[in-house]
mmCIF file of C-alpha atoms in Angstrom:
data_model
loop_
_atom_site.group_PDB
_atom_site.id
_atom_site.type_symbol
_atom_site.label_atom_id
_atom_site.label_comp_id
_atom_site.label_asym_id
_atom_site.label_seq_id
_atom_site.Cartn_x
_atom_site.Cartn_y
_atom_site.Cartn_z
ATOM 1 C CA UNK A 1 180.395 -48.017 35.738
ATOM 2 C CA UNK A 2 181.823 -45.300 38.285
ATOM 3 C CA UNK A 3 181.122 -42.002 38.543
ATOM 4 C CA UNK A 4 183.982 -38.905 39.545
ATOM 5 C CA UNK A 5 183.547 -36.117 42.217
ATOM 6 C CA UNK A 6 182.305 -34.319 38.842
ATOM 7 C CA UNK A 7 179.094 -36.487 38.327
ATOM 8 C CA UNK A 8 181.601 -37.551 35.461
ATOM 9 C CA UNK A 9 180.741 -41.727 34.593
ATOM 10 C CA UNK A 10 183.395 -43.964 33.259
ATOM 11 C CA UNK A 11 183.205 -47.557 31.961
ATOM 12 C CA UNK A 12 184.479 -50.184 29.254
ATOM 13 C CA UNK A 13 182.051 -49.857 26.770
ATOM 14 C CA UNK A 14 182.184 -53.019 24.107
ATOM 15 C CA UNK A 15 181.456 -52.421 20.573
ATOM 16 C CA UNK A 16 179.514 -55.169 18.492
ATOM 17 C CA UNK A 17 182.449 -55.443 16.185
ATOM 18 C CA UNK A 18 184.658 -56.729 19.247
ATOM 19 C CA UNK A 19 186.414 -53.283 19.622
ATOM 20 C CA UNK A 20 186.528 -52.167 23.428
ATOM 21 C CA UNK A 21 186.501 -48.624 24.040
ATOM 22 C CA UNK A 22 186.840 -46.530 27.666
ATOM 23 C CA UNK A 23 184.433 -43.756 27.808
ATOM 24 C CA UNK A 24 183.213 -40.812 29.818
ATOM 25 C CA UNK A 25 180.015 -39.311 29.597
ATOM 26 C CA UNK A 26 177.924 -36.796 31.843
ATOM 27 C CA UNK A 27 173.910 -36.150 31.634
ATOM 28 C CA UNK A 28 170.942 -38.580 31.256
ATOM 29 C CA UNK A 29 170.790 -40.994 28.424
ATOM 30 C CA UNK A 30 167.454 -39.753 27.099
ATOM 31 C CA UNK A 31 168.622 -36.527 26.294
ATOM 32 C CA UNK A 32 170.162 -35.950 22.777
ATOM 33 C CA UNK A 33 173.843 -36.675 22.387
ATOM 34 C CA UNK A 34 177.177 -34.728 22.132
ATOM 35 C CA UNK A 35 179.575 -36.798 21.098
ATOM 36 C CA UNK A 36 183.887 -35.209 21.868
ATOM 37 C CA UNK A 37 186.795 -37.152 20.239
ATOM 38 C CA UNK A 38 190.288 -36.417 21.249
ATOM 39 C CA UNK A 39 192.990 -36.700 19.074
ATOM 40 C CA UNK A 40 197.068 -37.031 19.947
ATOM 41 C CA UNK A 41 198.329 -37.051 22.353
ATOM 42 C CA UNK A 42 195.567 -36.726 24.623
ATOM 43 C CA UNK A 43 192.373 -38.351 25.624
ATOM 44 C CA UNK A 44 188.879 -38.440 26.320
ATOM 45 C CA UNK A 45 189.329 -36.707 30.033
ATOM 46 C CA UNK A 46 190.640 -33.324 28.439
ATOM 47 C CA UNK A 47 186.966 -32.842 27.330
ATOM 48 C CA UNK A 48 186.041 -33.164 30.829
ATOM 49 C CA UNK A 49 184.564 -29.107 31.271
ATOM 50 C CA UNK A 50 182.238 -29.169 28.208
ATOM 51 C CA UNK A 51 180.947 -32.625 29.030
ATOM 52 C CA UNK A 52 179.829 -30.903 32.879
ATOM 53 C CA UNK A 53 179.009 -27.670 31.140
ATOM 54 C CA UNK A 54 176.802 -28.555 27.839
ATOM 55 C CA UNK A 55 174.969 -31.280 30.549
ATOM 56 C CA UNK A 56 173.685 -28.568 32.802
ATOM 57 C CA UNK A 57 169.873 -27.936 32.303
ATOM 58 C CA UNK A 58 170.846 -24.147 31.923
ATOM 59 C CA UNK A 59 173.220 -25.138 28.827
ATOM 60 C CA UNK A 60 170.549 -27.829 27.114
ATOM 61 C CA UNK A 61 170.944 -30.322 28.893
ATOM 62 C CA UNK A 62 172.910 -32.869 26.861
ATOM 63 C CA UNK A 63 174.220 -36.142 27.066
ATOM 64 C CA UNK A 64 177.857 -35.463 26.424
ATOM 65 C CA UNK A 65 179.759 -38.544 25.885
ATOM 66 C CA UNK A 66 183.640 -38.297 25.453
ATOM 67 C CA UNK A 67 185.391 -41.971 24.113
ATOM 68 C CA UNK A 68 188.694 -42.434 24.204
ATOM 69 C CA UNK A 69 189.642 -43.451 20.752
ATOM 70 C CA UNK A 70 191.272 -46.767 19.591
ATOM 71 C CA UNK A 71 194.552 -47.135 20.786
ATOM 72 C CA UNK A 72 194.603 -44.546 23.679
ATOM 73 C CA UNK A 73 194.305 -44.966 27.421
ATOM 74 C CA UNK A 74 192.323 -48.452 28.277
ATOM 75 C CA UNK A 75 190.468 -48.583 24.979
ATOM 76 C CA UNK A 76 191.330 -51.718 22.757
ATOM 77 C CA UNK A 77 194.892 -51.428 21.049
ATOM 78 C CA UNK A 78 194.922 -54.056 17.826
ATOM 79 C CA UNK A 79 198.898 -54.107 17.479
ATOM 80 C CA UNK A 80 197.952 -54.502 13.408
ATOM 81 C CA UNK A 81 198.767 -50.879 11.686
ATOM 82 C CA UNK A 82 195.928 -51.441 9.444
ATOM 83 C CA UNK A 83 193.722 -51.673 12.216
ATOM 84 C CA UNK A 84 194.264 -48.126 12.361
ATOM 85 C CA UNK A 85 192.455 -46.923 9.052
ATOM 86 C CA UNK A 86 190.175 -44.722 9.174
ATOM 87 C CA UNK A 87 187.525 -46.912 7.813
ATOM 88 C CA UNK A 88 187.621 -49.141 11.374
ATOM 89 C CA UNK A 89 188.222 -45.360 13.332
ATOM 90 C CA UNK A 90 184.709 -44.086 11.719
ATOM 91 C CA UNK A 91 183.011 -47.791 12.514
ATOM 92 C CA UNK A 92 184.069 -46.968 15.825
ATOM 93 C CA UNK A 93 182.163 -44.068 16.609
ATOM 94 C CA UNK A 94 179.270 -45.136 14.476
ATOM 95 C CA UNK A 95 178.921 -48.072 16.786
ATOM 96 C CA UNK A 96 178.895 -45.648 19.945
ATOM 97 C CA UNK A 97 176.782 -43.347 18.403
ATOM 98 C CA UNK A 98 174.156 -46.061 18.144
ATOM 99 C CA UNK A 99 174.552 -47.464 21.451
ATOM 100 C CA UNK A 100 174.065 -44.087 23.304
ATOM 101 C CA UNK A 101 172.273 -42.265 20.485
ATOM 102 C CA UNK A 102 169.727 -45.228 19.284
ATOM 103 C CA UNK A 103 168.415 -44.080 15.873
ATOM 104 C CA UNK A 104 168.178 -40.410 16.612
ATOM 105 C CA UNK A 105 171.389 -38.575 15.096
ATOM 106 C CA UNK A 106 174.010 -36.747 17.055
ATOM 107 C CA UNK A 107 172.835 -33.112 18.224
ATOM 108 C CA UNK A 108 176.591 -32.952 17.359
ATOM 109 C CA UNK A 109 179.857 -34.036 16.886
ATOM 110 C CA UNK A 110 182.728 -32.085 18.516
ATOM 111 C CA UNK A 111 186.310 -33.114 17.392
ATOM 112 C CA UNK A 112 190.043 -32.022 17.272
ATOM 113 C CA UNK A 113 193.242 -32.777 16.445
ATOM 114 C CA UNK A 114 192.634 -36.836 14.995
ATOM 115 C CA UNK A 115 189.653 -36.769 16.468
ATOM 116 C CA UNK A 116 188.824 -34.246 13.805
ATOM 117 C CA UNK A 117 189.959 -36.564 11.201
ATOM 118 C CA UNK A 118 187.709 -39.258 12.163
ATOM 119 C CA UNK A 119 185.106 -36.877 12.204
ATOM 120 C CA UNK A 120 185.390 -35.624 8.809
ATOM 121 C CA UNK A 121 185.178 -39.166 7.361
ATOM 122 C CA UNK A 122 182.095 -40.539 9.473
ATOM 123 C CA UNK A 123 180.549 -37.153 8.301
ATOM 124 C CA UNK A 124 181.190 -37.493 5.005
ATOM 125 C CA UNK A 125 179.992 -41.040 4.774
ATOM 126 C CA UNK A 126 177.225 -41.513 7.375
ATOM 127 C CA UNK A 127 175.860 -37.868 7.331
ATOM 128 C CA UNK A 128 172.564 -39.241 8.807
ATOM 129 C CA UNK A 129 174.452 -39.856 12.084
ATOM 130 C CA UNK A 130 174.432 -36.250 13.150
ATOM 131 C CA UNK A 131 172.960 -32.981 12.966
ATOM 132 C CA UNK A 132 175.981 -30.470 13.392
ATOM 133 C CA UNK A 133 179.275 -31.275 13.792
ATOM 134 C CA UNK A 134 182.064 -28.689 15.075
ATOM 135 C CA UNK A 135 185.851 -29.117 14.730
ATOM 136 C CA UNK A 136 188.923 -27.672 15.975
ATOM 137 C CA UNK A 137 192.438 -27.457 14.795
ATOM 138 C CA UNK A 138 191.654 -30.579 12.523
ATOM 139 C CA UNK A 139 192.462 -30.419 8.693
ATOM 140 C CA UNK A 140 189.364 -31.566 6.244
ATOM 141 C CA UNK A 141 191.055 -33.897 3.992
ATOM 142 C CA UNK A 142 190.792 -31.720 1.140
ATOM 143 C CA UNK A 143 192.851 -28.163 1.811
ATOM 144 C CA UNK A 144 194.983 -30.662 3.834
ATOM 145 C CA UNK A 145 195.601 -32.712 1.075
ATOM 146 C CA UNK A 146 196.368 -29.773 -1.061
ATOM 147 C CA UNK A 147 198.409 -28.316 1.434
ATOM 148 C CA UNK A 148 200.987 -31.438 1.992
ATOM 149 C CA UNK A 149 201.677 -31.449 -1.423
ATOM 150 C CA UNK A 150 201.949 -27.817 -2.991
ATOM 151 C CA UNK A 151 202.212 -25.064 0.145
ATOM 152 C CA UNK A 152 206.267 -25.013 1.423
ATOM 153 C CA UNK A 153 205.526 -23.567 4.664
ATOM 154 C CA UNK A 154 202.784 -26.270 5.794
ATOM 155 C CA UNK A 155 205.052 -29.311 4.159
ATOM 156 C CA UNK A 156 207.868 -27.669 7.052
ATOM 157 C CA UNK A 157 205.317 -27.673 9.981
ATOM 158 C CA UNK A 158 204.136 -31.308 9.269
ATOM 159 C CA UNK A 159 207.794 -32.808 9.082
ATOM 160 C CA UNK A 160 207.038 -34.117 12.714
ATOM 161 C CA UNK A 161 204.857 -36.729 10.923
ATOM 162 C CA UNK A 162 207.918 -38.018 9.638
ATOM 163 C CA UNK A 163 209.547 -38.503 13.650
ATOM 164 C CA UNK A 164 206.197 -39.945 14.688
ATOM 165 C CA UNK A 165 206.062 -43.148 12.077
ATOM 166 C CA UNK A 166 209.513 -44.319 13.264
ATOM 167 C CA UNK A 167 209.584 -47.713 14.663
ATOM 168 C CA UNK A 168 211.317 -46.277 18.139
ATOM 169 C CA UNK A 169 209.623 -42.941 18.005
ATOM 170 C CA UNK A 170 207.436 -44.486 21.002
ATOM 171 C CA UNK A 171 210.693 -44.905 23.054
ATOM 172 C CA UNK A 172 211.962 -42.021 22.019
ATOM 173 C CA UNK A 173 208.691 -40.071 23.221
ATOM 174 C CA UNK A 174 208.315 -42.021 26.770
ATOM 175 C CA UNK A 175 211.954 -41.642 27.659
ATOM 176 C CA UNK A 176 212.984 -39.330 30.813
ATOM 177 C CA UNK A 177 209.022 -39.694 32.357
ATOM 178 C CA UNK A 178 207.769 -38.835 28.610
ATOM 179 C CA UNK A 179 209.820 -35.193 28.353
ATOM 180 C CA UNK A 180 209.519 -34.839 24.535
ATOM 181 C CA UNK A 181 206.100 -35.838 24.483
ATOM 182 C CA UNK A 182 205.370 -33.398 27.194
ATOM 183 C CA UNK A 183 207.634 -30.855 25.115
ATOM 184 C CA UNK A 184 205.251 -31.077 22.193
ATOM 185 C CA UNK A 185 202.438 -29.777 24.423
ATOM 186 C CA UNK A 186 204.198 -26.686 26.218
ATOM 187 C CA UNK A 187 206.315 -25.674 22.800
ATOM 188 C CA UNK A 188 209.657 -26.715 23.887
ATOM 189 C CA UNK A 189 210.716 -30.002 22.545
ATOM 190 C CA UNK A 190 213.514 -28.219 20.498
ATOM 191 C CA UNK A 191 214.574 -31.495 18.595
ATOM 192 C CA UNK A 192 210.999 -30.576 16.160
ATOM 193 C CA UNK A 193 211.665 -27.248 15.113
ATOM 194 C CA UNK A 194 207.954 -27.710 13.711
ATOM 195 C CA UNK A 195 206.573 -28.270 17.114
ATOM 196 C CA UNK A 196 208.187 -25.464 18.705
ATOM 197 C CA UNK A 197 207.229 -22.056 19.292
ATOM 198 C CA UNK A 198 209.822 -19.012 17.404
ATOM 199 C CA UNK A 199 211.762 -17.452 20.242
ATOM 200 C CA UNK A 200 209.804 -14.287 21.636
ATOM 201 C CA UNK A 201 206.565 -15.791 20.708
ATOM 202 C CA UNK A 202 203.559 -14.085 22.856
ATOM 203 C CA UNK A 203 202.068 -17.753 23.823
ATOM 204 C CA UNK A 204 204.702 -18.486 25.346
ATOM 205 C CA UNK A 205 202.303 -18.082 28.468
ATOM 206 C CA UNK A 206 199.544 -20.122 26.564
ATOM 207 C CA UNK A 207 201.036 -23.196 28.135
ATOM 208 C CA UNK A 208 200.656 -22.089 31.909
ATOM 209 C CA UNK A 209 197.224 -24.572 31.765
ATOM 210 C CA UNK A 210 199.915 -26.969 32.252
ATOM 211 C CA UNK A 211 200.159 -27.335 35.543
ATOM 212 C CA UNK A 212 202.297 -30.183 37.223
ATOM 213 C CA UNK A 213 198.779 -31.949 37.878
ATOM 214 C CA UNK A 214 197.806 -32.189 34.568
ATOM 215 C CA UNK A 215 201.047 -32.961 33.072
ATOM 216 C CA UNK A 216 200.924 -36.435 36.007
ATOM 217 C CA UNK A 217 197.472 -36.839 34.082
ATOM 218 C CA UNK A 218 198.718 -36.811 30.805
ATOM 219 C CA UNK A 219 201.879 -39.268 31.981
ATOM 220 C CA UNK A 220 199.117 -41.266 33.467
ATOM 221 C CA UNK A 221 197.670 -41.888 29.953
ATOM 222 C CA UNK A 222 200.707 -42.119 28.552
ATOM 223 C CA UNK A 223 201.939 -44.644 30.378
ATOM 224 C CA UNK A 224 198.947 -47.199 29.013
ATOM 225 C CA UNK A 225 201.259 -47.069 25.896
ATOM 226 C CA UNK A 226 201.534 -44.691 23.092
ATOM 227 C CA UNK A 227 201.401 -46.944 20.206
ATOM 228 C CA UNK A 228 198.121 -47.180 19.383
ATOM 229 C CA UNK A 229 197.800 -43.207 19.041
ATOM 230 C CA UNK A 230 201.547 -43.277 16.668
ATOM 231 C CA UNK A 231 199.418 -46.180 14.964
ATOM 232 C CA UNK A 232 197.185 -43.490 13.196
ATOM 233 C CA UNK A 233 200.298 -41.577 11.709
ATOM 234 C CA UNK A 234 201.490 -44.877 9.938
ATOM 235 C CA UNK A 235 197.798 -45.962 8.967
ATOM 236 C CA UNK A 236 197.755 -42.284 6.934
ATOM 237 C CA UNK A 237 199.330 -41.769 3.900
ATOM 238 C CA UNK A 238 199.055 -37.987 4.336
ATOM 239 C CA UNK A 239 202.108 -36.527 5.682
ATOM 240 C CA UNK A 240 204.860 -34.925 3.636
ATOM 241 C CA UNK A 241 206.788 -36.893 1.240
ATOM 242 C CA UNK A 242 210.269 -37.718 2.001
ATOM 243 C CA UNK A 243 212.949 -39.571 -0.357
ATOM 244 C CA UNK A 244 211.827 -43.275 1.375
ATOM 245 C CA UNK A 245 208.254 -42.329 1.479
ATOM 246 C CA UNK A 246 206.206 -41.047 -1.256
ATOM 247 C CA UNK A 247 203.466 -39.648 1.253
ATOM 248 C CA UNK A 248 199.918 -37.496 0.019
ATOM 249 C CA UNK A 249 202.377 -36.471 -2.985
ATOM 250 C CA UNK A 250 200.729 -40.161 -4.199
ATOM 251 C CA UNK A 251 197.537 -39.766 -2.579
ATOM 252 C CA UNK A 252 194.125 -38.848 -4.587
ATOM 253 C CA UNK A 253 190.950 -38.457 -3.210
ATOM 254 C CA UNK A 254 187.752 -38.407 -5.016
ATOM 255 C CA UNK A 255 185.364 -35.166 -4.627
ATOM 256 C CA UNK A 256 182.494 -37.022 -3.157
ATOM 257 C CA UNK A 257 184.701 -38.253 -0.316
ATOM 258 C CA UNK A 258 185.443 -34.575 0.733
ATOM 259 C CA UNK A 259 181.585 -33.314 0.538
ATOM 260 C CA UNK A 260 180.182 -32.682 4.215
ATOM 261 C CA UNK A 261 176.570 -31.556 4.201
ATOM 262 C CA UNK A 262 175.898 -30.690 7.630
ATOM 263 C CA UNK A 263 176.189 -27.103 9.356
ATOM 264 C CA UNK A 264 179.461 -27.289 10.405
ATOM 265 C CA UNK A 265 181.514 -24.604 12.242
ATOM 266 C CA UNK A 266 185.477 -24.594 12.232
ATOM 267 C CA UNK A 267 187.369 -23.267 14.994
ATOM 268 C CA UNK A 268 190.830 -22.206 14.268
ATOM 269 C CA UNK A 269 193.594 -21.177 16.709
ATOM 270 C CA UNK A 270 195.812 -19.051 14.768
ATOM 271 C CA UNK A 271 199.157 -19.873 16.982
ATOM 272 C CA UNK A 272 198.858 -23.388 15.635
ATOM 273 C CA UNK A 273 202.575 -24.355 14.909
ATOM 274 C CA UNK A 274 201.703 -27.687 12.958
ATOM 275 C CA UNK A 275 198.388 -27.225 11.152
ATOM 276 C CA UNK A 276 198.615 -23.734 9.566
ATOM 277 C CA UNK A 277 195.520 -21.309 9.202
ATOM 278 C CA UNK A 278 196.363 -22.236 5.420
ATOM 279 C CA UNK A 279 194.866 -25.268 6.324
ATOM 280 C CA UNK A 280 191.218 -23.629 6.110
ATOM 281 C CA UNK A 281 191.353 -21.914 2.634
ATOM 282 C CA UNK A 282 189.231 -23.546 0.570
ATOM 283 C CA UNK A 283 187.536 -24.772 2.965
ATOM 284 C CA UNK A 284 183.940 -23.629 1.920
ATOM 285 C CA UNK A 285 183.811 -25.930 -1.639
ATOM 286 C CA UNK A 286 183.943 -28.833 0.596
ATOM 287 C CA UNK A 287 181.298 -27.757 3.071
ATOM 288 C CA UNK A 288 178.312 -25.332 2.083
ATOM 289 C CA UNK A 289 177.041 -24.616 5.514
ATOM 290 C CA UNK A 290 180.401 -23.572 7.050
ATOM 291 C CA UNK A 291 180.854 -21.181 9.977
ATOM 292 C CA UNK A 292 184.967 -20.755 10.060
ATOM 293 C CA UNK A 293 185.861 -18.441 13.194
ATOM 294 C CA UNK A 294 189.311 -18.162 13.756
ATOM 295 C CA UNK A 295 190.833 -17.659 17.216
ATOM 296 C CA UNK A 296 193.651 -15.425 17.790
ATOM 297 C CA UNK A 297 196.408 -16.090 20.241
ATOM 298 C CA UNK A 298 196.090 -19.540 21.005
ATOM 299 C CA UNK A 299 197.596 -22.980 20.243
ATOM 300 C CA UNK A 300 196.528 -25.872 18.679
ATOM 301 C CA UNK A 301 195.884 -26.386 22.760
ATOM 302 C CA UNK A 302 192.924 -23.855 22.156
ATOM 303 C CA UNK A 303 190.756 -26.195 23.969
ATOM 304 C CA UNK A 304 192.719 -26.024 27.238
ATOM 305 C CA UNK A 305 194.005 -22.326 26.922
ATOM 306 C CA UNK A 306 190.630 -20.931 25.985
ATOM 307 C CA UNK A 307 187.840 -23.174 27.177
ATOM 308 C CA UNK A 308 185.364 -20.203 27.739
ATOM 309 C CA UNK A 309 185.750 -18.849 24.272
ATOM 310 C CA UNK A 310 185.399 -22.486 22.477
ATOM 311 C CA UNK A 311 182.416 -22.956 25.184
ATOM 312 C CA UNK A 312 180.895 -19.747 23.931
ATOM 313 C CA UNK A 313 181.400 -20.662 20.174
ATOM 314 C CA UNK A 314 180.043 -23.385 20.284
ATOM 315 C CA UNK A 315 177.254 -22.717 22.114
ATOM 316 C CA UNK A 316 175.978 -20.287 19.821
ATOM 317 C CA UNK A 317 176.363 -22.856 16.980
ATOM 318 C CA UNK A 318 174.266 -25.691 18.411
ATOM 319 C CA UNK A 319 171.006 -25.506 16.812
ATOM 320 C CA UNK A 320 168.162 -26.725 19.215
ATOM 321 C CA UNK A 321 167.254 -30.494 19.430
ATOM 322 C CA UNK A 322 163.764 -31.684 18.421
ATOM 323 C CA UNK A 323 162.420 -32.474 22.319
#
């Protein structure tokens, strides 16, 4: 194990299951546990100012772990797609919960993007795994569902899907020191009209947290390989249907597997180009004890662009932790 200039620790953390994943945590293992998934194209180091902040005595003290996910950076990377369902995503993170958690439950689980995703399924089916859980930019299955097959304008801004499940879209995304991939984060990549921000559009300074020293980090990741995070699109049949690929327009899901029981609050950047506020109507017949709090101006990058407000959101949220 080593630890960073930012009292940050990193190590190889082996699952029972035979799964390897690389994780960063901050704060003492006695204290209850945040747990922060990533989803794509990132990885678990963009979490790194809420794992220093929500570990500070003054902000309760937490021990906030931060895995990167299957498939990303130096976690494991099973070349099998179907190692990518969701089912072996959510076994996962119920195997790190239990190694750094015991048999106490999360204080909560923080997620976005496919991090999110896998979060909405291990709440759903091991709800006795945490308390809270708080996600951002993520569709729950259900209005997402809903939304791929019956709402035009959300069926547009998912057509990247489509790009990403293409056997070269890894070559394509890694070519010229990973410039599209690196478009989809700053708005530009003009090739995806439904990754890229309308002309004129005010966040068009949003992506000034960009900076040429966290775009080397990000090529840094990237350059582990890229498969394993394309490896969740193909797993997932819900993406818009296309004239090869029926898509969620053949996809059912039962009721119970959309119920989530715990408080949960929903942050939504409004500027989200890909996963419209649409995406959170209807949200409430899912999930009771919902807190939805949309954020204005900001990207699905809300995490990077406004890390005091999602800080401050979710502070307020956390309800305290039995001592």
């Amino acid at each position: 194990m080593s630890t960073s200039p930012t009292n940050i620790q990193t190590w190889q953390q082996d699952l029972p299951h035979g799964i390897t994943l690389s994780c960063r945590a901050c704060g003492e293992r006695s204290r209850p546990v945040l747990m922060f998934l990533h989803g794509f194209p990132e990885a678990a180091w963009v979490w790194d100012p809420l794992l220093v902040h929500f570990s500070k005595p003054e902000n309760g003290g937490y021990r906030c772990v931060a895995p990167n996910l299957r498939g990303y950076e130096r976690s494991s990377a099973p070349e099998d797609v179907k190692a990518y369902r969701a089912k072996h995503l959510v076994q996962d993170i119920v195997a790190l919960i239990g190694l750094e958690s015991g048999d106490a439950p999360l204080a909560a689980l923080v997620a976005h993007d496919w991090g999110g995703a896998v979060a909405w399924s291990l709440a759903n089916q091991h709800p006795d795994r945490l308390r809270q859980l708080v996600i951002v930019n993520s569709p729950h299955p259900g209005p997402f569902l809903k939304a791929l097959q019956n709402h035009p304008a959300q069926q547009a801004a998912s057509a990247y899907m489509n790009f990403l499940v293409q056997p070269d879209a890894a070559a394509q995304l890694a070519a010229n020191d990973f410039e599209r991939l690196l478009g989809f984060l700053d708005g530009n990549d003009r090739s995806l009209p439904s990754l890229t921000r309308p002309p004129g559009d005010h966040a068009c300074e949003a992506a000034s947290w960009l900076t040429p020293e966290v775009k080397e980090r990000y090529r840094q990741t990237w350059r582990h390989g890229l498969q394993g995070g394309l490896n969740y699109y193909r797993a997932s049949p819900l993406r818009p249907a296309t004239a090869q690929d029926p898509g969620a327009s053949a996809v059912q899901i039962p009721p119970e597997a959309l119920h989530i029981g715990m408080p949960t609050l929903v942050l939504w950047a409004q500027d989200d180009v890909a996963l419209l506020p649409c995406l959170t109507e209807g949200l409430a017949q899912h999930v009771p004890d919902l807190k939805l709090v949309p954020i204005a101006n900001a990207t699905h990058w809300v995490v990077h662009e406004k890390p005091e407000r999602v800080i401050r959101e979710i502070t307020g949220f956390l309800a305290p932790s039995p001592q």
